[in-house]
mmCIF file of C-alpha atoms and ligand atoms in Angstrom:
data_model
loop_
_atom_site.group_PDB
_atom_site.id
_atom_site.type_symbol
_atom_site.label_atom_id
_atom_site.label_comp_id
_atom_site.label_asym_id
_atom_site.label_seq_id
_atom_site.Cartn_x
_atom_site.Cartn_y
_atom_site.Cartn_z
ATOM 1 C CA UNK L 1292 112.091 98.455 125.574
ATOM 2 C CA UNK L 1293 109.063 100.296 125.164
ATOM 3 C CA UNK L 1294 106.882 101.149 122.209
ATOM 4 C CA UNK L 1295 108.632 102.509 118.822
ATOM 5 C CA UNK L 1296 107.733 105.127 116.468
ATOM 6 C CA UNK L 1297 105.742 102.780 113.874
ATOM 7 C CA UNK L 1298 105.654 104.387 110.459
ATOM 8 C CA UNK L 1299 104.604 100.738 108.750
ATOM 9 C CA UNK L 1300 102.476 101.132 105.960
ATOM 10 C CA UNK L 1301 100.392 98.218 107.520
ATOM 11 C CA UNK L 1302 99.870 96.098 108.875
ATOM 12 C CA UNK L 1303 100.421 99.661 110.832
ATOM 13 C CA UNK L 1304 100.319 101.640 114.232
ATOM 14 C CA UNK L 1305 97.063 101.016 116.442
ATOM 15 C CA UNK L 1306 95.728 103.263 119.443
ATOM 16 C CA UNK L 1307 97.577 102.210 122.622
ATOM 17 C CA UNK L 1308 94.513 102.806 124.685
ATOM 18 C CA UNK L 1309 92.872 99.884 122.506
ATOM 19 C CA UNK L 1310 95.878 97.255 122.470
ATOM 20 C CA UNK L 1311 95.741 98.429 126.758
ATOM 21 C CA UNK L 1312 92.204 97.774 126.621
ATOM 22 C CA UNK L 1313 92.099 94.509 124.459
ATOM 23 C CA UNK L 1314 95.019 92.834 126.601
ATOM 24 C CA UNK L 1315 93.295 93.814 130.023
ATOM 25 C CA UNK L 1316 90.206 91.774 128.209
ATOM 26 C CA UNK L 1317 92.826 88.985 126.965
ATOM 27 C CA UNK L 1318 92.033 86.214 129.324
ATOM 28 C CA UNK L 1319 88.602 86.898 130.669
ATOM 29 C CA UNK L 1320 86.066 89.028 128.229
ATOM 30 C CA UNK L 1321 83.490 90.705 130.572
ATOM 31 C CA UNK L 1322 83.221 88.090 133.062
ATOM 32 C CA UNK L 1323 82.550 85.661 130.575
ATOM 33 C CA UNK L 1324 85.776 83.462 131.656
ATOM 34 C CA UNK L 1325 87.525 83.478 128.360
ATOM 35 C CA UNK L 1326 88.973 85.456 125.625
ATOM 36 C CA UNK L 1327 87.054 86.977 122.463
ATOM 37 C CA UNK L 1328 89.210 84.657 120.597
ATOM 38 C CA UNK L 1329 87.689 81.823 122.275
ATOM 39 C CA UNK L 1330 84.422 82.103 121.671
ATOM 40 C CA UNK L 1331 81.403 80.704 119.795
ATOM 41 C CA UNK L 1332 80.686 83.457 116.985
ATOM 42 C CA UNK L 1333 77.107 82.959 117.133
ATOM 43 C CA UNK L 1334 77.147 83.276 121.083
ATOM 44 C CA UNK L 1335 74.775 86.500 122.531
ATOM 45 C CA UNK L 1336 78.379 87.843 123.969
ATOM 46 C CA UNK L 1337 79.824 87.735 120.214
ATOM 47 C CA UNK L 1338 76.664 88.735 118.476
ATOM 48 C CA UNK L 1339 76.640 92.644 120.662
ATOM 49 C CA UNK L 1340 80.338 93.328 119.554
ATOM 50 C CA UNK L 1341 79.771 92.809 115.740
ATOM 51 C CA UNK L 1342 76.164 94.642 115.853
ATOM 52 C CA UNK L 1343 78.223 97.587 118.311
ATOM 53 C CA UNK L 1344 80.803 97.866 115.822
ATOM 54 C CA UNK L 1345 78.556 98.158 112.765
ATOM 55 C CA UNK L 1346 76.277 100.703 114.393
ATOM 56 C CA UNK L 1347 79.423 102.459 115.672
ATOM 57 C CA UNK L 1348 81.024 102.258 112.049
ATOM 58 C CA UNK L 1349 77.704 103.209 111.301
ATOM 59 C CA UNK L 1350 77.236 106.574 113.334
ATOM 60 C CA UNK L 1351 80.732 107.780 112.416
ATOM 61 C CA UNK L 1352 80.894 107.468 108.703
ATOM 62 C CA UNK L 1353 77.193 108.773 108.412
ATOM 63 C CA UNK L 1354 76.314 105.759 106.512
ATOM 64 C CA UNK L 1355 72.688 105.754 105.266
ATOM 65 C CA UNK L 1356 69.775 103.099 106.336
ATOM 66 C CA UNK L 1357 70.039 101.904 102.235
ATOM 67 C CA UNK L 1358 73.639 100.859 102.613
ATOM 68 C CA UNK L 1359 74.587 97.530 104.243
ATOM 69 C CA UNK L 1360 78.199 97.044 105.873
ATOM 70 C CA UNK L 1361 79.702 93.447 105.624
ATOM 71 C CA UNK L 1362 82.627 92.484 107.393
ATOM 72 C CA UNK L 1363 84.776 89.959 104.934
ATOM 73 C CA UNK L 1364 87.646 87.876 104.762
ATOM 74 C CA UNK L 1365 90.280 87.714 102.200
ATOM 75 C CA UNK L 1366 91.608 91.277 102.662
ATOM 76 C CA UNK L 1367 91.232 94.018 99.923
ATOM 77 C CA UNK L 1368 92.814 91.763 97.416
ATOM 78 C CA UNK L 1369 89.607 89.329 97.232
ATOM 79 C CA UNK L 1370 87.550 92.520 96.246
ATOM 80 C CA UNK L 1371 89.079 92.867 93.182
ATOM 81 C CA UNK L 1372 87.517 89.716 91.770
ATOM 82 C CA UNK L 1373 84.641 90.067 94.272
ATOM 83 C CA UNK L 1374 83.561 93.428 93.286
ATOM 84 C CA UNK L 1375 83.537 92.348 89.012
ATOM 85 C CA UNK L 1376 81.277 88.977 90.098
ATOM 86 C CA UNK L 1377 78.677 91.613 91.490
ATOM 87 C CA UNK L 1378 78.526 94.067 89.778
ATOM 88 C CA UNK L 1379 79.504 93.471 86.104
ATOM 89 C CA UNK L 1380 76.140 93.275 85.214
ATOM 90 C CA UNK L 1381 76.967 94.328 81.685
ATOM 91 C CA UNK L 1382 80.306 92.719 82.091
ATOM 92 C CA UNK L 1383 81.658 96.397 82.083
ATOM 93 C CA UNK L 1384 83.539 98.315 83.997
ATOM 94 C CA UNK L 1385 85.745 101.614 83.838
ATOM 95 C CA UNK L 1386 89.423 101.816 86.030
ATOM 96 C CA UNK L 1387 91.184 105.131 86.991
ATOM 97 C CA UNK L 1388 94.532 103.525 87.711
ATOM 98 C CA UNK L 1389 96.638 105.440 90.027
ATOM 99 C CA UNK L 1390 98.960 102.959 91.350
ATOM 100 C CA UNK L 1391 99.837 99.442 91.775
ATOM 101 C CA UNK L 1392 96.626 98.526 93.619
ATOM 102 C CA UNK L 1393 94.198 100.438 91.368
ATOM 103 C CA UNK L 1394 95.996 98.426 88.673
ATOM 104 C CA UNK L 1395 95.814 95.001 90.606
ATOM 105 C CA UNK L 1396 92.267 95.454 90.950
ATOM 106 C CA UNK L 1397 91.922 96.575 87.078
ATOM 107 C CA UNK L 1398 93.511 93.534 85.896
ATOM 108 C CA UNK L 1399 91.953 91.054 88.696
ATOM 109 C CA UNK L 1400 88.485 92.552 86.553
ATOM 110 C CA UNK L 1401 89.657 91.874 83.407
ATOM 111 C CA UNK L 1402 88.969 88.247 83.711
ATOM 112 C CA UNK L 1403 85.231 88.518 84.225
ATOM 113 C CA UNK L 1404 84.544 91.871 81.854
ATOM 114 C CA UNK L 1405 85.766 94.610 80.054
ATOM 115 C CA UNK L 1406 87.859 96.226 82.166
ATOM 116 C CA UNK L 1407 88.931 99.805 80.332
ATOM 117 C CA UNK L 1408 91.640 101.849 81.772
ATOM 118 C CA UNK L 1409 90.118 105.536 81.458
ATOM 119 C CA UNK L 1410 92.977 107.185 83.130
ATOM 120 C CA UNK L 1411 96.330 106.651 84.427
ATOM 121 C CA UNK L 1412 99.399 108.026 85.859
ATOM 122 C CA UNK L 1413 101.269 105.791 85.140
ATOM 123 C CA UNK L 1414 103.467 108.145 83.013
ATOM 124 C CA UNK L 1415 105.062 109.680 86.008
ATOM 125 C CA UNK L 1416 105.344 106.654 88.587
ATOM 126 C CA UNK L 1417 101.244 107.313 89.663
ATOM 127 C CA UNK L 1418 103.344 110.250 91.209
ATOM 128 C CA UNK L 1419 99.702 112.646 90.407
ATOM 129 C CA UNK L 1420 95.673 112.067 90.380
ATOM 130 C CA UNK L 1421 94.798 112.634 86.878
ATOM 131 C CA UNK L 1422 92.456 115.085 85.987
ATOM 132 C CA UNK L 1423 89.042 112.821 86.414
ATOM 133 C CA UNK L 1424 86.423 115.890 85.191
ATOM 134 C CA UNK L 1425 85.384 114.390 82.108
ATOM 135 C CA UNK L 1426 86.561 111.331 80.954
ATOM 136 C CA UNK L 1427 85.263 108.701 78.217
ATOM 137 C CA UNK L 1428 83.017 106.870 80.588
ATOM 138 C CA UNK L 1429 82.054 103.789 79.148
ATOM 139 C CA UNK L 1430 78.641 104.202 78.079
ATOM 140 C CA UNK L 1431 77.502 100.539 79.119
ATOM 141 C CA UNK L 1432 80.010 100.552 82.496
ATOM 142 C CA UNK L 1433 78.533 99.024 85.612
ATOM 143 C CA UNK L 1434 80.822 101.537 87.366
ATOM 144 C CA UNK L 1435 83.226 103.578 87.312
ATOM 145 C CA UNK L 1436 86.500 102.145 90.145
ATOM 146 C CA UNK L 1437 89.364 104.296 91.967
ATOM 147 C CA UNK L 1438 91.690 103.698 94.503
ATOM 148 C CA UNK L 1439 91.039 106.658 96.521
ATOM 149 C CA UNK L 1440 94.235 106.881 98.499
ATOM 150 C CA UNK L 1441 97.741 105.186 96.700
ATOM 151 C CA UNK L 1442 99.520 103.740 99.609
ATOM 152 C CA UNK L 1443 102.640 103.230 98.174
ATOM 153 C CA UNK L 1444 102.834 106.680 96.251
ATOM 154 C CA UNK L 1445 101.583 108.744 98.486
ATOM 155 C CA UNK L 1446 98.908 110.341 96.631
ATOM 156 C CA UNK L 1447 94.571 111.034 97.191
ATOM 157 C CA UNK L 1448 91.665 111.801 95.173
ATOM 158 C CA UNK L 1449 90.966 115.004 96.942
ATOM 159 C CA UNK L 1450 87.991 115.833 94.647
ATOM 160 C CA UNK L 1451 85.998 112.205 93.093
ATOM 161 C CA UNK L 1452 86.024 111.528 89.845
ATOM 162 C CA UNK L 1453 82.803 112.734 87.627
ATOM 163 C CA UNK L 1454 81.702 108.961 86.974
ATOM 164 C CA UNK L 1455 78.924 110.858 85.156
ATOM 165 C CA UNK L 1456 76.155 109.462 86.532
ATOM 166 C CA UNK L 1457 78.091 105.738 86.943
ATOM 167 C CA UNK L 1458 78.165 104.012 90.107
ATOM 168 C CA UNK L 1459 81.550 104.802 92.014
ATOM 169 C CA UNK L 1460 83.314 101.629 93.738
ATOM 170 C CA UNK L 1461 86.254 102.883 95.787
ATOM 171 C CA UNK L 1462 89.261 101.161 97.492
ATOM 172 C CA UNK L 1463 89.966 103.305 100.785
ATOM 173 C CA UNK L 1464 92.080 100.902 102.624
ATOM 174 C CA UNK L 1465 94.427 103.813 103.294
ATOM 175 C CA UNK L 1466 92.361 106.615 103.992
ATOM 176 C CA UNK L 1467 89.527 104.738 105.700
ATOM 177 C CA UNK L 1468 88.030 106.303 108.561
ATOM 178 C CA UNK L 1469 90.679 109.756 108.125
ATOM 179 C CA UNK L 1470 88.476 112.201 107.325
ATOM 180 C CA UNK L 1471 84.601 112.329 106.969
ATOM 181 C CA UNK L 1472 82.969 111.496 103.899
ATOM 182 C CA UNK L 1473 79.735 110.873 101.863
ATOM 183 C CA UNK L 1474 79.107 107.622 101.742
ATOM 184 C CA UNK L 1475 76.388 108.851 99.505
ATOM 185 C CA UNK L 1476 78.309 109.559 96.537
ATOM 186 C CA UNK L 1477 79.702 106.243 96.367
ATOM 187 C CA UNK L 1478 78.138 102.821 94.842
ATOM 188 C CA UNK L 1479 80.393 100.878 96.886
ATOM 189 C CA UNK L 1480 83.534 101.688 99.676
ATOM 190 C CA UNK L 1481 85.727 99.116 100.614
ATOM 191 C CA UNK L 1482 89.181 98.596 102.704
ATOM 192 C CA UNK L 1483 90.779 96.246 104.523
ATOM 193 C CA UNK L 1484 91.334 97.370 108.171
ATOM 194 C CA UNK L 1485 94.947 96.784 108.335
ATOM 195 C CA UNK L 1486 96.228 100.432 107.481
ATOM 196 C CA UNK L 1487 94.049 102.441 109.623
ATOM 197 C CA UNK L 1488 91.594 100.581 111.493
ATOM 198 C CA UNK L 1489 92.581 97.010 112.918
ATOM 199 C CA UNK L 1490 94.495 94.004 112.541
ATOM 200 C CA UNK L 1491 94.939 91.737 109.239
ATOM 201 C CA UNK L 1492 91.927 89.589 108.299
ATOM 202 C CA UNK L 1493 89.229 91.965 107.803
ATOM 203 C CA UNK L 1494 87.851 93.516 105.385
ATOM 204 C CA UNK L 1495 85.060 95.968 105.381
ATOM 205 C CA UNK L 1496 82.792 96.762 102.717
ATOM 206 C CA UNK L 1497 80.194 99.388 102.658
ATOM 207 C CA UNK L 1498 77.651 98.752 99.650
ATOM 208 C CA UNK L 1499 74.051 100.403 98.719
ATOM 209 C CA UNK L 1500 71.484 97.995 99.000
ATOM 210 C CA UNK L 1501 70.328 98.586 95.142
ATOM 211 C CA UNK L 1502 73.950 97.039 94.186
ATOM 212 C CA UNK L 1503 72.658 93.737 96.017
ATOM 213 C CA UNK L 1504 71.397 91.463 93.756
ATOM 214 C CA UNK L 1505 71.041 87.348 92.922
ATOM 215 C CA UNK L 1506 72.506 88.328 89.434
ATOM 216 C CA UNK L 1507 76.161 87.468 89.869
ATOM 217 C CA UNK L 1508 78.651 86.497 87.173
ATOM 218 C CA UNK L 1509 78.340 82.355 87.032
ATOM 219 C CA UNK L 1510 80.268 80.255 89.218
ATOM 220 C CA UNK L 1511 80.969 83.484 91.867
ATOM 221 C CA UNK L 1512 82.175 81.784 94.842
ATOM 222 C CA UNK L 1513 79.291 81.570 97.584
ATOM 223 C CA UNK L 1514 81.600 83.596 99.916
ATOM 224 C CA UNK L 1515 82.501 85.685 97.658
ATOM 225 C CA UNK L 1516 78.463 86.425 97.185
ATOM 226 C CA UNK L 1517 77.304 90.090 98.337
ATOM 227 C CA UNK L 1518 73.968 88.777 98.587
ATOM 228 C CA UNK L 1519 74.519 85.741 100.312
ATOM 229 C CA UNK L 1520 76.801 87.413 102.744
ATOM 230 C CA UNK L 1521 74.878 90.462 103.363
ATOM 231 C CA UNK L 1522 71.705 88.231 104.140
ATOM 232 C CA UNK L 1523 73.735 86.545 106.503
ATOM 233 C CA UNK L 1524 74.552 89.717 108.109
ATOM 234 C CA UNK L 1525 78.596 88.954 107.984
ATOM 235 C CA UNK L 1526 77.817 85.740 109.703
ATOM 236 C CA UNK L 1527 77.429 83.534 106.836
ATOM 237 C CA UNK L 1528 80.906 80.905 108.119
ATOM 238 C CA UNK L 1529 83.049 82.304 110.858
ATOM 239 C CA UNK L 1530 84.084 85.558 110.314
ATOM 240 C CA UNK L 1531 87.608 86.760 111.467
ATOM 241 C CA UNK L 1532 85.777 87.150 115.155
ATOM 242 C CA UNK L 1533 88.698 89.282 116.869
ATOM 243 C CA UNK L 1534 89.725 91.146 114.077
ATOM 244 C CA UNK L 1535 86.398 93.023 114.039
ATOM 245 C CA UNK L 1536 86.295 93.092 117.922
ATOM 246 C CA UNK L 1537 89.147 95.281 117.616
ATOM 247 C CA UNK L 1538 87.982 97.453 114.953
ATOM 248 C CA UNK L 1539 84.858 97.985 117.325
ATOM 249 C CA UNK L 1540 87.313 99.466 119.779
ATOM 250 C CA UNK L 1541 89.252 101.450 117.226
ATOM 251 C CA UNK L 1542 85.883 103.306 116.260
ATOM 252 C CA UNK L 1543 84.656 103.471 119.796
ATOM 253 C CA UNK L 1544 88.245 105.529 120.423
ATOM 254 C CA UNK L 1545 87.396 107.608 117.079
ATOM 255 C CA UNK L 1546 84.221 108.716 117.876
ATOM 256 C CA UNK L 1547 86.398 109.704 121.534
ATOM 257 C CA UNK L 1548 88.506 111.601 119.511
ATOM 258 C CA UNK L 1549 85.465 113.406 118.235
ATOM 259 C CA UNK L 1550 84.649 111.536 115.471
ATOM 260 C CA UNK L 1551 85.947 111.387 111.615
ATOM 261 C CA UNK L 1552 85.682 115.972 111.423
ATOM 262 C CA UNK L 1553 88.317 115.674 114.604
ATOM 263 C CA UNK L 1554 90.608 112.852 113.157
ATOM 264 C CA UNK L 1555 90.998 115.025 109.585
ATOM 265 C CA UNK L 1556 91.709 117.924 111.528
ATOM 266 C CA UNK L 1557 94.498 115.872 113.582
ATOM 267 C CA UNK L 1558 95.453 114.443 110.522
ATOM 268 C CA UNK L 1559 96.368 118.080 108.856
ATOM 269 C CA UNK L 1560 98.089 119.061 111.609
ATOM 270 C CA UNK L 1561 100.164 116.214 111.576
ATOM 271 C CA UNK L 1562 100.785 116.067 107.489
ATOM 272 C CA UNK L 1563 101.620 119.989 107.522
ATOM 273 C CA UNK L 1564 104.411 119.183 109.645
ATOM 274 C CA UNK L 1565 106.031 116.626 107.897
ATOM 275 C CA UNK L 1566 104.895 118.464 104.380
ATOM 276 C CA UNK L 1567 106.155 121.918 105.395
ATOM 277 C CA UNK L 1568 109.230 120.530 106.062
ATOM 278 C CA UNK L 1569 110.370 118.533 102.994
ATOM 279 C CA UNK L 1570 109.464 121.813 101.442
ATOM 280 C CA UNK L 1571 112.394 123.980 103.211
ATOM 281 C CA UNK L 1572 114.591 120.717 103.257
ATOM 282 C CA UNK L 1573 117.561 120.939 100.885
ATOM 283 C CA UNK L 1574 118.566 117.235 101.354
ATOM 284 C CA UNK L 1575 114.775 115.372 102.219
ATOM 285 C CA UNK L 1576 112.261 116.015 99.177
ATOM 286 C CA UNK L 1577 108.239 114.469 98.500
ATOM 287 C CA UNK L 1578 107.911 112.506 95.780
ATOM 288 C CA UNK L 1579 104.441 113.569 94.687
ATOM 289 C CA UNK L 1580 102.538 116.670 93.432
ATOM 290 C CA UNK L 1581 101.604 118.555 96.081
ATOM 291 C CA UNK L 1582 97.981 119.274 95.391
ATOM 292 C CA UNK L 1583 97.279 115.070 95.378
ATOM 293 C CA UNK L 1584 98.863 114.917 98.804
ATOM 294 C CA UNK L 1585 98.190 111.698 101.036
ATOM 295 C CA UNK L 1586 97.136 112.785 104.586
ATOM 296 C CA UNK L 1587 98.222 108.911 105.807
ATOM 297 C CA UNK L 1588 101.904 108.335 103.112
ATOM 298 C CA UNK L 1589 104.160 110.485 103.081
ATOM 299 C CA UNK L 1590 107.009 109.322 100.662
ATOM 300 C CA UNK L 1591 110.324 111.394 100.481
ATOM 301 C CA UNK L 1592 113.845 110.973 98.839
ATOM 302 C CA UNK L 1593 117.018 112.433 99.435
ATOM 303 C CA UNK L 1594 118.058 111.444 95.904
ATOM 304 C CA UNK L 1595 121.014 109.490 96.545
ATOM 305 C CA UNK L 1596 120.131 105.464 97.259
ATOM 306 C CA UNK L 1597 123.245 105.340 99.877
ATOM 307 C CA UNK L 1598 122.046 108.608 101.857
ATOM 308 C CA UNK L 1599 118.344 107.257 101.903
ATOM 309 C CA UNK L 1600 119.751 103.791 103.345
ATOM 310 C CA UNK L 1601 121.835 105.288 105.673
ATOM 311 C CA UNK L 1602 118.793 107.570 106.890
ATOM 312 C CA UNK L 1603 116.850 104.208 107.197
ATOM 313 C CA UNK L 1604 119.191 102.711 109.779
ATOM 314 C CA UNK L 1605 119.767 105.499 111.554
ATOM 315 C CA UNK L 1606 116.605 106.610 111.974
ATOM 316 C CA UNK L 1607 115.510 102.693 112.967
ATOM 317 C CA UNK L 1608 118.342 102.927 115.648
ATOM 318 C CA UNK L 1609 116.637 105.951 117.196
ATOM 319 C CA UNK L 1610 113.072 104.453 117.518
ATOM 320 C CA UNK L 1611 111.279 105.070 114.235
ATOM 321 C CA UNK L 1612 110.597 102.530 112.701
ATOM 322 C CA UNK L 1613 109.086 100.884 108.862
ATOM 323 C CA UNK L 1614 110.511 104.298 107.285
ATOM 324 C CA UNK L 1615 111.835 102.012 103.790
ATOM 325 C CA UNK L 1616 110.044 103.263 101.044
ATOM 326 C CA UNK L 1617 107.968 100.705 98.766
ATOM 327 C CA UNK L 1618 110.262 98.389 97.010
ATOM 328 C CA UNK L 1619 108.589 99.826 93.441
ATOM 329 C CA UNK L 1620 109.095 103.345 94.418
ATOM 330 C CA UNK L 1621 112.319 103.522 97.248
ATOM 331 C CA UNK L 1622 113.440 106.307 98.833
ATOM 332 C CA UNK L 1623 111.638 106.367 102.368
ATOM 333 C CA UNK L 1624 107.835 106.609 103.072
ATOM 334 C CA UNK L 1625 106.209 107.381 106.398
ATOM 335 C CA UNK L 1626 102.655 106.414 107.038
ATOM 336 C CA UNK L 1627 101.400 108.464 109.444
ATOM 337 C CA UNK L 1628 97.771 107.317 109.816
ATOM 338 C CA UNK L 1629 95.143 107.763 112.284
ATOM 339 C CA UNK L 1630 96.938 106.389 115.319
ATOM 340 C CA UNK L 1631 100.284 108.021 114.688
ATOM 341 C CA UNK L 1632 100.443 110.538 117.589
ATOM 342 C CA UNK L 1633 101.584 113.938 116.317
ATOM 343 C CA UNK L 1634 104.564 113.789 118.921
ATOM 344 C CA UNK L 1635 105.878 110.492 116.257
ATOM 345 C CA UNK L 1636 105.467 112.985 113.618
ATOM 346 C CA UNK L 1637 107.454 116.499 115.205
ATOM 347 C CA UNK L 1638 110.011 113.997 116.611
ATOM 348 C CA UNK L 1639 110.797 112.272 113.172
ATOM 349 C CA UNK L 1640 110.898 115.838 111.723
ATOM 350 C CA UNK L 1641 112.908 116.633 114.466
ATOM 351 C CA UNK L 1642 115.682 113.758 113.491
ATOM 352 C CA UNK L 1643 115.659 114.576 109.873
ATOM 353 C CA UNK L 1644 116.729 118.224 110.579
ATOM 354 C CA UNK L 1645 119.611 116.628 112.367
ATOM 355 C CA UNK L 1646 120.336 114.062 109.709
ATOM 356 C CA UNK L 1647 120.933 116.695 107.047
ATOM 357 C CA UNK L 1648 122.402 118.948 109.227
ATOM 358 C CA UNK L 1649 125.120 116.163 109.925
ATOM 359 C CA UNK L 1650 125.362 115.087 106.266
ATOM 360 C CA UNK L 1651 124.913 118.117 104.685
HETATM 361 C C1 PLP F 1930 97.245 97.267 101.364
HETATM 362 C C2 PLP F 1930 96.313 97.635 100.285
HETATM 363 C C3 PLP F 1930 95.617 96.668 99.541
HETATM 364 C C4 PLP F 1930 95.836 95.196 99.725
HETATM 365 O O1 PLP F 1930 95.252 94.781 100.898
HETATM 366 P P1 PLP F 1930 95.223 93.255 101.326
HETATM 367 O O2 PLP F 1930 94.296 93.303 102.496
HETATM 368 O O3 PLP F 1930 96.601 92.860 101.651
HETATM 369 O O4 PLP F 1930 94.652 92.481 100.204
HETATM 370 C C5 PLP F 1930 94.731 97.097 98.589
HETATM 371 N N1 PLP F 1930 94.516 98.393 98.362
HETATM 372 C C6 PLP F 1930 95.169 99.344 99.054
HETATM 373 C C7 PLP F 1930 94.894 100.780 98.768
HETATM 374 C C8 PLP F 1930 96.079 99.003 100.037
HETATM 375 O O5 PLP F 1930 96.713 99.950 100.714
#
């Protein structure tokens, strides 16, 4: 059996030149007679693949000298409380909520501050981006916080909100690393790896320096500290030592691509395929509005629960895989992130056309 068509929303597809690559390094790293797993995360060998994979991370997002990149445990879901115990300096905080983790994180804030919902889409099941050009930002809000790509609903912030003047903290677990971006405009980015960068257990957080302070809510967990863990330069206790090993070698394969211009490119080409065709499909339809289109989900429908079901089996028979929509949403949803080859993408097309043609 060889490798399947993985449309998982994550954990999700990796590279196969990097899973190649990390199992012909399995048993002895280098020449250093043992596996990354296996070794001492203060040791010199350890120490040049974390500071590689920061300056790598570094290089391809653009990230400025006054921004510091931490490495974390705990996944994206820990940054919901961590981010409040930082930053609510003025206990204070505005949420654009435009799904279920936008919303996890708003209420995960709401026990340290004022957490105020601004904007939502909630209305029509987070199926849009609200219209974020001028909304009642809290005067006193420490910032302003978005989910910039809704995993399970299939939708992106294709233009950032105007936090008028506010710090903007973003969640881009989803979009991470799919297209370039300036770091600049953001207070804080964060993701965990799993969707489109690595395996489960890390979590990356890009912060500017000014946002680093001793001034944390009492009785913020030391590892939860951005201060204490930014000092320590992600080595603070052990951090999740392979997991970031392989996210070294997933950016070292980006920037082979040709970087985060070439991956968004790659990443139209193979949206507009899937996207064109729900549009002509009579049976398969998207779920969202098409201007707040997610380059990485892609949720559909047919509109009947037995068809979609059926599709799901069938199309797991035939060697594409994970294609169940979100339990909150259903239908079908495929994530087609960075390491989804485009043939994945033409080839599931490919067996839809067929589907409807043979249950039309
Ligand atoms: C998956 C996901 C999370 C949750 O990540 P964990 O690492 O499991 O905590 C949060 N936000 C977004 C946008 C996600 O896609």
């Amino acid at each position: 059996m060889g490798r399947i068509y993985n449309f998982s929303a994550g954990p999700a597809v990796l590279p196969e030149e990097v899973l190649q690559e990390a199992a012909a390094e399995m048993l002895d790293y280098k020449g250093c007679g043992m596996s990354v797993m296996e070794m001492s995360h203060r040791s010199k060998v350890y120490d040049a693949i974390i500071k590689e994979a920061e300056a790598d991370l570094r290089d391809l997002m653009n990230i400025p000298d006054n921004y510091k990149v931490m490495f974390l445990q705990g996944g994206a879901s820990l940054q919901f409380s961590a981010i409040p115990m930082n930053l609510m300096k003025n206990k204070v905080a505005d949420f654009i909520v435009t799904g279920q983790w936008a919303k996890k994180a708003y209420q995960e804030a709401a026990k340290y501050g004022k957490a105020n919902k601004i904007a939502t889409s909630e209305d029509k099941t987070f199926s849009y981006i609200p219209d974020c050009s001028d909304l009642p930002i809290s005067e006193d809000a420490d910032y302003v916080y978005i989910c910039e790509n809704n995993t399970i609903y299939g939708t992106k912030f294709h233009e950032l909100p105007n936090t008028k003047g506010k710090d903007l903290v973003a969640d881009v677990s989803s979009c991470f690393l799919s297209e370039p971006v300036d770091v600049t405009k953001y207070g804080l980015i964060y993701g965990g790896v799993q969707k489109n960068i690595g395996p489960a257990g890390v979590v990356i957080v890009i912060i500017r320096e000014d946002l680093i302070t001793e001034d944390v809510l009492p009785g913020t967990p030391t590892m939860c500290n951005y201060k204490i863990q930014s000092d320590a330069a992600s080595l603070y206790n052990t951090p999740p030592c392979y997991g970031i090993y392989i996210c070294g070698k997933v950016f070292k394969w980006i920037k082979k691509q040709g970087g985060l211009a070439a991956m968004k490119e790659y990443n139209e080409k193979k949206a507009k395929i899937l996207y064109d065709f729900l549009d002509e499909s009579k049976m398969f339809k998207g779920t969202v509005e098409k201007k707040d289109r997610s380059l990485m989900n892609v949720p559909f429908v047919t509109g009947d629960k037995d068809l979609d079901a059926k599709f799901v089996k069938e199309a797991a028979a035939a060697g594409f895989e994970n294609l169940k929509g979100h339990r909150s949403v259903g239908g079908m949803r495929a994530s087609i992130y960075n390491a989804m080859p485009i043939e994945g993408v033409e080839k599931l097309v490919a067996f839809m056309k067929k589907f409807e043609e043979e249950n039309a």
